mmCIF file of C-alpha atoms and ligand atoms in Angstrom:
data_model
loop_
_atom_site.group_PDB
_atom_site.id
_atom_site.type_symbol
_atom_site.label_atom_id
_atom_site.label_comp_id
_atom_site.label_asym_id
_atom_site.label_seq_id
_atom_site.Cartn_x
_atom_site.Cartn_y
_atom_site.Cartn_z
ATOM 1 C CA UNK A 1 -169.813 14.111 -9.013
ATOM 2 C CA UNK A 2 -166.372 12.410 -9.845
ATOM 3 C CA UNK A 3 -163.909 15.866 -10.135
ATOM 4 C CA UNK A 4 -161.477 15.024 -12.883
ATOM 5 C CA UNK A 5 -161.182 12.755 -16.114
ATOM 6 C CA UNK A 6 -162.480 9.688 -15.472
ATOM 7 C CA UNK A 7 -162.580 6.350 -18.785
ATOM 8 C CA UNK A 8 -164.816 3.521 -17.519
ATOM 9 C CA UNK A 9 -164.312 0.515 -20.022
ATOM 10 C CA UNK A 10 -163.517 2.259 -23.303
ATOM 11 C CA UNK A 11 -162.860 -0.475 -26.093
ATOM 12 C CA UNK A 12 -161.791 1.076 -29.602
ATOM 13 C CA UNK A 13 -161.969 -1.400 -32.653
ATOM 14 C CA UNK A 14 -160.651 -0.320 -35.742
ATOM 15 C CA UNK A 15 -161.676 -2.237 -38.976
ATOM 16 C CA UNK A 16 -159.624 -2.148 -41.822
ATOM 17 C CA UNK A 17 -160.730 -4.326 -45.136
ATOM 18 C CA UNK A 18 -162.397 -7.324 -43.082
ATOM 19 C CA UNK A 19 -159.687 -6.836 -40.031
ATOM 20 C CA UNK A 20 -160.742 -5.767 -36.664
ATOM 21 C CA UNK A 21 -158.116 -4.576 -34.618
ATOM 22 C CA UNK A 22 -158.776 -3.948 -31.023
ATOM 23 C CA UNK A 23 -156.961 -0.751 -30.437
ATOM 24 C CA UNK A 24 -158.273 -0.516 -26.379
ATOM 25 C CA UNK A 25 -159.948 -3.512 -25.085
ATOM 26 C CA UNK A 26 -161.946 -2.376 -21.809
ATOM 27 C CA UNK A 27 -159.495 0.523 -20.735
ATOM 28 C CA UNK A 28 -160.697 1.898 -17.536
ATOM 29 C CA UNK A 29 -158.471 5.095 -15.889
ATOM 30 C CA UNK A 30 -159.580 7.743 -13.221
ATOM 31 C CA UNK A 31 -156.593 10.464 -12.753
ATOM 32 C CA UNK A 32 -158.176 12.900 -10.063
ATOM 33 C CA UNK A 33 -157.241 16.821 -10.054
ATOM 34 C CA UNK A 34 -153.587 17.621 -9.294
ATOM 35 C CA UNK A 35 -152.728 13.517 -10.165
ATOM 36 C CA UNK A 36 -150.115 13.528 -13.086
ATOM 37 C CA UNK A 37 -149.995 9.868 -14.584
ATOM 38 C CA UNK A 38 -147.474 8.703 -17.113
ATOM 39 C CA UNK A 39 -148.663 6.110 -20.187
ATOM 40 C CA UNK A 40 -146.044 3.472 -20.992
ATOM 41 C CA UNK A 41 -145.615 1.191 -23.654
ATOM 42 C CA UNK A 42 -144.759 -0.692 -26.806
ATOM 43 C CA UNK A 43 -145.416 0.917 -30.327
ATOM 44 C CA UNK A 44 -148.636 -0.327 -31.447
ATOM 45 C CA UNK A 45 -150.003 -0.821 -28.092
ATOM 46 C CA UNK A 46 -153.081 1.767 -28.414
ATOM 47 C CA UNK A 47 -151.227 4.988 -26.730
ATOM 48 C CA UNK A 48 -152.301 7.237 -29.259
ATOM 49 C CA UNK A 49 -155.593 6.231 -29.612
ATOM 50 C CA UNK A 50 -155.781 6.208 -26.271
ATOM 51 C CA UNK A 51 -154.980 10.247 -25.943
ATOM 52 C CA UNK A 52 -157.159 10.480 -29.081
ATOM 53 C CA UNK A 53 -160.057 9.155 -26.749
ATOM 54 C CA UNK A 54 -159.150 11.056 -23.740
ATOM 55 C CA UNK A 55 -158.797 14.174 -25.696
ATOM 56 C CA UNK A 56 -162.080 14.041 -27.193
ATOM 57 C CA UNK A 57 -160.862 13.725 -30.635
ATOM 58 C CA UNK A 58 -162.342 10.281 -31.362
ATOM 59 C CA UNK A 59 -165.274 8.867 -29.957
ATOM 60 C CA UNK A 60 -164.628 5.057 -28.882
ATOM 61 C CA UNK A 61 -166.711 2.432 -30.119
ATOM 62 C CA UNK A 62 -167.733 1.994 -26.493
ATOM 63 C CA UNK A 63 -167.273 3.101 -22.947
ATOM 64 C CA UNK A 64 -167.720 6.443 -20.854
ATOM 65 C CA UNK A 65 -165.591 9.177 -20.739
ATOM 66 C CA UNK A 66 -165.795 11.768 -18.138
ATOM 67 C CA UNK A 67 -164.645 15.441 -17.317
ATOM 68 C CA UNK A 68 -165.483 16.395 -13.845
ATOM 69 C CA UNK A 69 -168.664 14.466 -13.665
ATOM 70 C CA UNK A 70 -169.704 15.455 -17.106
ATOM 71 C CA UNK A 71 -170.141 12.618 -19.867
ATOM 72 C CA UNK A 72 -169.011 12.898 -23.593
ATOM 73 C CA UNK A 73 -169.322 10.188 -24.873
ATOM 74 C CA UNK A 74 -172.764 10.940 -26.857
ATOM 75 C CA UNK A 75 -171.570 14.371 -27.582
ATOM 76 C CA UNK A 76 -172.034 15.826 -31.252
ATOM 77 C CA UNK A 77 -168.742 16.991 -33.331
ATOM 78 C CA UNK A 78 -169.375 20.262 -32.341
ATOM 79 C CA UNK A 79 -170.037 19.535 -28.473
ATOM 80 C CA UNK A 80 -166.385 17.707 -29.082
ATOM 81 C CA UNK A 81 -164.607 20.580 -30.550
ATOM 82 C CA UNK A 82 -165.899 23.209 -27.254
ATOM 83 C CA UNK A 83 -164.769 20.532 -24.954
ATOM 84 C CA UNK A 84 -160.945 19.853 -26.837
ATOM 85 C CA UNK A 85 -161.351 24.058 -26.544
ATOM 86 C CA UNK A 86 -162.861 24.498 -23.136
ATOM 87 C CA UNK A 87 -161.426 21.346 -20.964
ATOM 88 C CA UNK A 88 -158.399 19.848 -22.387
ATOM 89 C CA UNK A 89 -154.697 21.295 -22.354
ATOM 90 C CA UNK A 90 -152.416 19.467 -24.916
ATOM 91 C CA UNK A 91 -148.806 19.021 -24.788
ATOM 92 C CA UNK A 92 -147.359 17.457 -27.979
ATOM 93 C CA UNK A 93 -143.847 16.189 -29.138
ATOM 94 C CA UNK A 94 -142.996 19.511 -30.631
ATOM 95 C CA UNK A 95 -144.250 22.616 -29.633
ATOM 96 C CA UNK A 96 -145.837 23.513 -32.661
ATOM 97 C CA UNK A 97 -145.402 27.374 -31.987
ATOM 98 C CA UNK A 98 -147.011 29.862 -34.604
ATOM 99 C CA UNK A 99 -143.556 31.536 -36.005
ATOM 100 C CA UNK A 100 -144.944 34.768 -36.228
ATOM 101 C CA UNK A 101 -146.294 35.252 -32.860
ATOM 102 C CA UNK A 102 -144.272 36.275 -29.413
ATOM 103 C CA UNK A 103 -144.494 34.049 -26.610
ATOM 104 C CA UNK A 104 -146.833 36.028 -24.743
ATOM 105 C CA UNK A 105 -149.239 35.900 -28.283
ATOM 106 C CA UNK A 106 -148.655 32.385 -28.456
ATOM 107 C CA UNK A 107 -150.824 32.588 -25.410
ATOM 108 C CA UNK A 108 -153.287 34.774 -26.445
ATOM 109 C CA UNK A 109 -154.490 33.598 -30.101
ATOM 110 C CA UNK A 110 -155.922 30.331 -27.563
ATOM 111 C CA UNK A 111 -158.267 32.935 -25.921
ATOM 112 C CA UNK A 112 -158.978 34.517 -29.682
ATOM 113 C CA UNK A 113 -160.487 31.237 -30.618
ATOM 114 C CA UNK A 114 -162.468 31.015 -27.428
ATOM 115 C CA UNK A 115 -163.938 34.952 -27.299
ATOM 116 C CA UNK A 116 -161.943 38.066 -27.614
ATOM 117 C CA UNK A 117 -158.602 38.788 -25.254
ATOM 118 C CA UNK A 118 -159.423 40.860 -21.946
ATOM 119 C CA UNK A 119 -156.651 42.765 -19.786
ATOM 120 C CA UNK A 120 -156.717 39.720 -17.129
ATOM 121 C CA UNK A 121 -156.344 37.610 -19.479
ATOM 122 C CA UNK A 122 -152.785 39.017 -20.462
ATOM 123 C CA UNK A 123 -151.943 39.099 -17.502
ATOM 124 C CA UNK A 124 -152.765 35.656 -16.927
ATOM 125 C CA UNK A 125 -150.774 35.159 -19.616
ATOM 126 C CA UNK A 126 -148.065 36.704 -18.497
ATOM 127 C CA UNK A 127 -148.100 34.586 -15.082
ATOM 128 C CA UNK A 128 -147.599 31.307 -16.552
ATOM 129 C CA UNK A 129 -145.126 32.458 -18.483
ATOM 130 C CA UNK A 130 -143.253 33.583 -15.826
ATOM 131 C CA UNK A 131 -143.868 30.569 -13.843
ATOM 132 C CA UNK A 132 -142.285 28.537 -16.604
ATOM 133 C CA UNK A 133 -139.247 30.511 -16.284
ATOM 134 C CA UNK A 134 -140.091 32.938 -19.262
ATOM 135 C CA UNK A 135 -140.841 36.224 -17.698
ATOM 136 C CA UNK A 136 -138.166 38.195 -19.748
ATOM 137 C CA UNK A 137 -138.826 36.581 -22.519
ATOM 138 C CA UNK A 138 -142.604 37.625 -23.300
ATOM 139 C CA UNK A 139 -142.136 39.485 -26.697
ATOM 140 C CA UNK A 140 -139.486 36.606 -27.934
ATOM 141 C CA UNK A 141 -140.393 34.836 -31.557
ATOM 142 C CA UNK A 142 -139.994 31.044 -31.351
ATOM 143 C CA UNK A 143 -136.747 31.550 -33.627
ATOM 144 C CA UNK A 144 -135.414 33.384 -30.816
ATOM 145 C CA UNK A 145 -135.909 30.807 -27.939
ATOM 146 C CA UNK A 146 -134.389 27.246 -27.760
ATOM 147 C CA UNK A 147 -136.228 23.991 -27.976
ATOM 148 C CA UNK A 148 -136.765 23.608 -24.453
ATOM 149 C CA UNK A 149 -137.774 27.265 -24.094
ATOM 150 C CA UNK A 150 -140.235 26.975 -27.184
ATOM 151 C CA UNK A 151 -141.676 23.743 -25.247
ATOM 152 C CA UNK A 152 -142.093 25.509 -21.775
ATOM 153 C CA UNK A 153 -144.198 27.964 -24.234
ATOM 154 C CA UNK A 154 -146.353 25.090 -25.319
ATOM 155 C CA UNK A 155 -146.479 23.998 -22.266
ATOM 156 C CA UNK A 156 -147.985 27.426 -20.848
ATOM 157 C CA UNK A 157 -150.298 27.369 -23.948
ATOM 158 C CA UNK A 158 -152.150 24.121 -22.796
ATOM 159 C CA UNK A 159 -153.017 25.616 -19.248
ATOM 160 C CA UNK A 160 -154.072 28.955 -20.719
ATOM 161 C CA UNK A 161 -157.862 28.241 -21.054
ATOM 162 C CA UNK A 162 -157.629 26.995 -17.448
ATOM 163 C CA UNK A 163 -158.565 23.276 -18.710
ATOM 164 C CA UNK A 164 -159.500 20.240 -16.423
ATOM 165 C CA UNK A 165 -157.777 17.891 -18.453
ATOM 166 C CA UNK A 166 -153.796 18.210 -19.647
ATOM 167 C CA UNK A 167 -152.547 15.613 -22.246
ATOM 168 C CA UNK A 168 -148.556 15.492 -23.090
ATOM 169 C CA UNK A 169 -147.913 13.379 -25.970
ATOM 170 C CA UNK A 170 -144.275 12.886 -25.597
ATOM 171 C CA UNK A 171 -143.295 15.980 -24.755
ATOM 172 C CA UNK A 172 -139.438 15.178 -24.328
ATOM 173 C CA UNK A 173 -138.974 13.734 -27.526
ATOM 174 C CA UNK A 174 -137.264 16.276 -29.284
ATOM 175 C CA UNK A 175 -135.303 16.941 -26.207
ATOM 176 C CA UNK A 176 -131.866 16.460 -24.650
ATOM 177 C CA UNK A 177 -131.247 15.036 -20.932
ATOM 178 C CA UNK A 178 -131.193 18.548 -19.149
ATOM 179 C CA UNK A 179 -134.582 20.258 -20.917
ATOM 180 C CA UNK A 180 -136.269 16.853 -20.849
ATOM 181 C CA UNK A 181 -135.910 16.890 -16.958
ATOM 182 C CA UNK A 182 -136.621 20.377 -16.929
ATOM 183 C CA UNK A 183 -139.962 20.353 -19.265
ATOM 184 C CA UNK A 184 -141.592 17.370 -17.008
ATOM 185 C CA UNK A 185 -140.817 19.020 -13.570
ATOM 186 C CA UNK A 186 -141.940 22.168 -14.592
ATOM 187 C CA UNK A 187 -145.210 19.907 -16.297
ATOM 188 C CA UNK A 188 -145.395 18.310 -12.816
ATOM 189 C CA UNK A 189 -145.054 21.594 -11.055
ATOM 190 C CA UNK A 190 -148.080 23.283 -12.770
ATOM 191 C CA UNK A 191 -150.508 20.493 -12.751
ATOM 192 C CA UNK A 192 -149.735 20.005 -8.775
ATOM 193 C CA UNK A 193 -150.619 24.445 -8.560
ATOM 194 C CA UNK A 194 -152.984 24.622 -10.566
ATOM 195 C CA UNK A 195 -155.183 21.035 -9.242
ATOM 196 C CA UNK A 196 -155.295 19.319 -13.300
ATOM 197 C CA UNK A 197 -155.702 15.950 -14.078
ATOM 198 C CA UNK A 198 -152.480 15.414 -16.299
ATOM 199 C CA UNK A 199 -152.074 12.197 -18.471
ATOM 200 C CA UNK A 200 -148.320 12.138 -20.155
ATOM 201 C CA UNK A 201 -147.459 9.253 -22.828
ATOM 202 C CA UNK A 202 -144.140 8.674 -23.078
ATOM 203 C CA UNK A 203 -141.414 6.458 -24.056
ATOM 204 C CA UNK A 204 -138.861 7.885 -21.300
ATOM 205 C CA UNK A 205 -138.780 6.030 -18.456
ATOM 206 C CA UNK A 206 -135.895 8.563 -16.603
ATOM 207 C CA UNK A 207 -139.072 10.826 -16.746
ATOM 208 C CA UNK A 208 -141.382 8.681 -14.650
ATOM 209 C CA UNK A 209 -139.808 10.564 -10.834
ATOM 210 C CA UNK A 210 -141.922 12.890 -12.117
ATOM 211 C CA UNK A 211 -145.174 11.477 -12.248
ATOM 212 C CA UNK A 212 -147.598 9.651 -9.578
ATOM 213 C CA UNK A 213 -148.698 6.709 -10.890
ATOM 214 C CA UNK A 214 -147.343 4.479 -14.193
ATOM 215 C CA UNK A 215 -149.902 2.788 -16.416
ATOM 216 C CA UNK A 216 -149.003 0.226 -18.898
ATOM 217 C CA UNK A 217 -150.728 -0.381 -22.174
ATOM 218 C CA UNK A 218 -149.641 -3.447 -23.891
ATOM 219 C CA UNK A 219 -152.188 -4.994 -26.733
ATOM 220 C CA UNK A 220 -154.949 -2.335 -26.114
ATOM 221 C CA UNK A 221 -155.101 -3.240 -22.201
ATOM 222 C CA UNK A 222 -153.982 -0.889 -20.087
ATOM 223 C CA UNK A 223 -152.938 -1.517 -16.147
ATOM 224 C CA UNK A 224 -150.970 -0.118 -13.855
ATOM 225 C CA UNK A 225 -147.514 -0.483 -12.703
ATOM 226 C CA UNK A 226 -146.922 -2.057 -9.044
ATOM 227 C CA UNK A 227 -143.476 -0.577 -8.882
ATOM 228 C CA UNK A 228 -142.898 2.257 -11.073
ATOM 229 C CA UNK A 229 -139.313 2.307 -12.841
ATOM 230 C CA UNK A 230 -138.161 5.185 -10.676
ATOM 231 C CA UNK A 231 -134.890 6.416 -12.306
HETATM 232 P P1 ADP B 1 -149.373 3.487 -30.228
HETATM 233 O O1 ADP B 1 -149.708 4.940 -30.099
HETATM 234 O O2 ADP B 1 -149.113 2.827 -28.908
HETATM 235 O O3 ADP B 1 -148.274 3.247 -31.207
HETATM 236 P P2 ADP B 1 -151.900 3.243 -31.718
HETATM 237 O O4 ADP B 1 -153.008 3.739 -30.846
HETATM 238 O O5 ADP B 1 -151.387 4.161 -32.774
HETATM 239 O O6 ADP B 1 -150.683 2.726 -30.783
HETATM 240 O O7 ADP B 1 -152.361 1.894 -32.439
HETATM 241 C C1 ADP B 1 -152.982 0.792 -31.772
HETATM 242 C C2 ADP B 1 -153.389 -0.253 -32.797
HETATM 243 O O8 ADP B 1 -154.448 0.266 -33.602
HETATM 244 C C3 ADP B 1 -152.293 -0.647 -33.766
HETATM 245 O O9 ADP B 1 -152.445 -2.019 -34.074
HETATM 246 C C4 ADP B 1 -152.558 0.205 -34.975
HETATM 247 O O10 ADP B 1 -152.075 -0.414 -36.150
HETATM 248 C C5 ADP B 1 -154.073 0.287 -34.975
HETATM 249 N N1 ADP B 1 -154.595 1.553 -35.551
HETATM 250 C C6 ADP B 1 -154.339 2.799 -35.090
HETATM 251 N N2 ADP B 1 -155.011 3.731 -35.817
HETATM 252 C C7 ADP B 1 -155.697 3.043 -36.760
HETATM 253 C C8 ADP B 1 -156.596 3.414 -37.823
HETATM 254 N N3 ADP B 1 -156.915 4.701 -38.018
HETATM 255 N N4 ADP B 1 -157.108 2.422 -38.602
HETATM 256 C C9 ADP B 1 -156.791 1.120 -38.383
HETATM 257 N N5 ADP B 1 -155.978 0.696 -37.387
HETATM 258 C C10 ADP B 1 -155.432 1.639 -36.593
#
């Protein structure tokens, strides 16, 4: 059983009036537990649709998709939705933090949608938190923390179902130099503890030290880089 999440010739068209565009042409990835890989690449080139795939939010016109040896590509909608729950982390550009919540709730409303909240899982909770640097600020509201605190947050909320898969969609966009370093290490950091299979897309190449292995997508085709642009 391959551990890990594992696309074996996904192609995507889109058609759009009588125009087919070929969004991933034959993209084939394995990124094994505790790899973090970084996605590269011109706008247009099929990066979203890419983590759309891999997330198990779209279902590609064909190819297998894997998480730890299970397929899904032939699952139903619903199968789709328990496995963007169950398996998958996501990281996105902004931390999209509920404003009424505390960090340490942030946390926990993923669990309400899952089942109902037990005592280890606050105090799981309360672990990653502090491992992101955030253990004195468990009761903050996201008005209350900075943008690269609110992030670490977000970051903390994608491993707090214990997925196999993490996903960052540029997660240092709508950060400066300092918390943009600081976000991706501490990404790094918790996909090496805690053995994930981490995919980031991003445009910042000063963020590839961080990462093991650079893949470029360019027309739909992804491949990787020989010599990443270490920084
Ligand atoms: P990126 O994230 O690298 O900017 P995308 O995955 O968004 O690339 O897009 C890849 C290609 O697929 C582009 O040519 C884009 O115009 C096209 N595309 C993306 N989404 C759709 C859609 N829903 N319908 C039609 N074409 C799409």
């Amino acid at each position: 059983m391959a551990q890990g999440l594992h696309l074996r010739d996904v192609t995507q068209y889109y058609l759009d009036g009588d125009q087919r565009t070929t969004a991933l042409n034959h993209v084939s990835l394995s990124v094994l537990p505790g790899e973090f890989v970084a996605v590269i690449g011109p706008s247009g080139s099929g990066k979203s649709t890419f983590l759309s795939v891999a997330g198990a939010l779209l279902q590609p016109t064909e190819g297998e998709i894997e998480i730890n040896g299970k397929s899904y590509s032939k699952a139903t909608d619903r199968e789709l939705s328990q496995i963007r729950l169950k398996e998958i982390g996501f990281i996105m550009q902004t931390s999209n933090l509920v404003p009424y919540l505390n960090a340490l709730q942030q946390l926990l409303v993923v669990k309400k949608m899952s089942g109902r909240i037990t005592s280890a899982d606050k105090v799981f909770a309360s672990k990653l938190l502090e491992e992101l640097g955030l253990g004195d600020k468990l009761s903050r509201y996201p008005e209350e923390l900075s943008g690269g605190e609110r992030q670490r947050v977000a970051i903390a909320r994608a491993f707090m179902n214990d997925p196999q898969v993490i996903l960052a969609d540029e997660p240092t966009a709508s950060l400066d130099t300092a918390r943009s370093h600081e976000v991706t290490s501490l990404i790094a950091q918790e996909v090496k503890a805690r053995k994930k299979a981490a995919v980031m897309v991003t445009h910042d190449e000063r963020m590839l030290t961080y990462v093991d292995k650079v893949y470029r997508m360019e027309d739909g085709v992804l491949s990787q880089v020989a010599e990443p642009a270490v920084g």
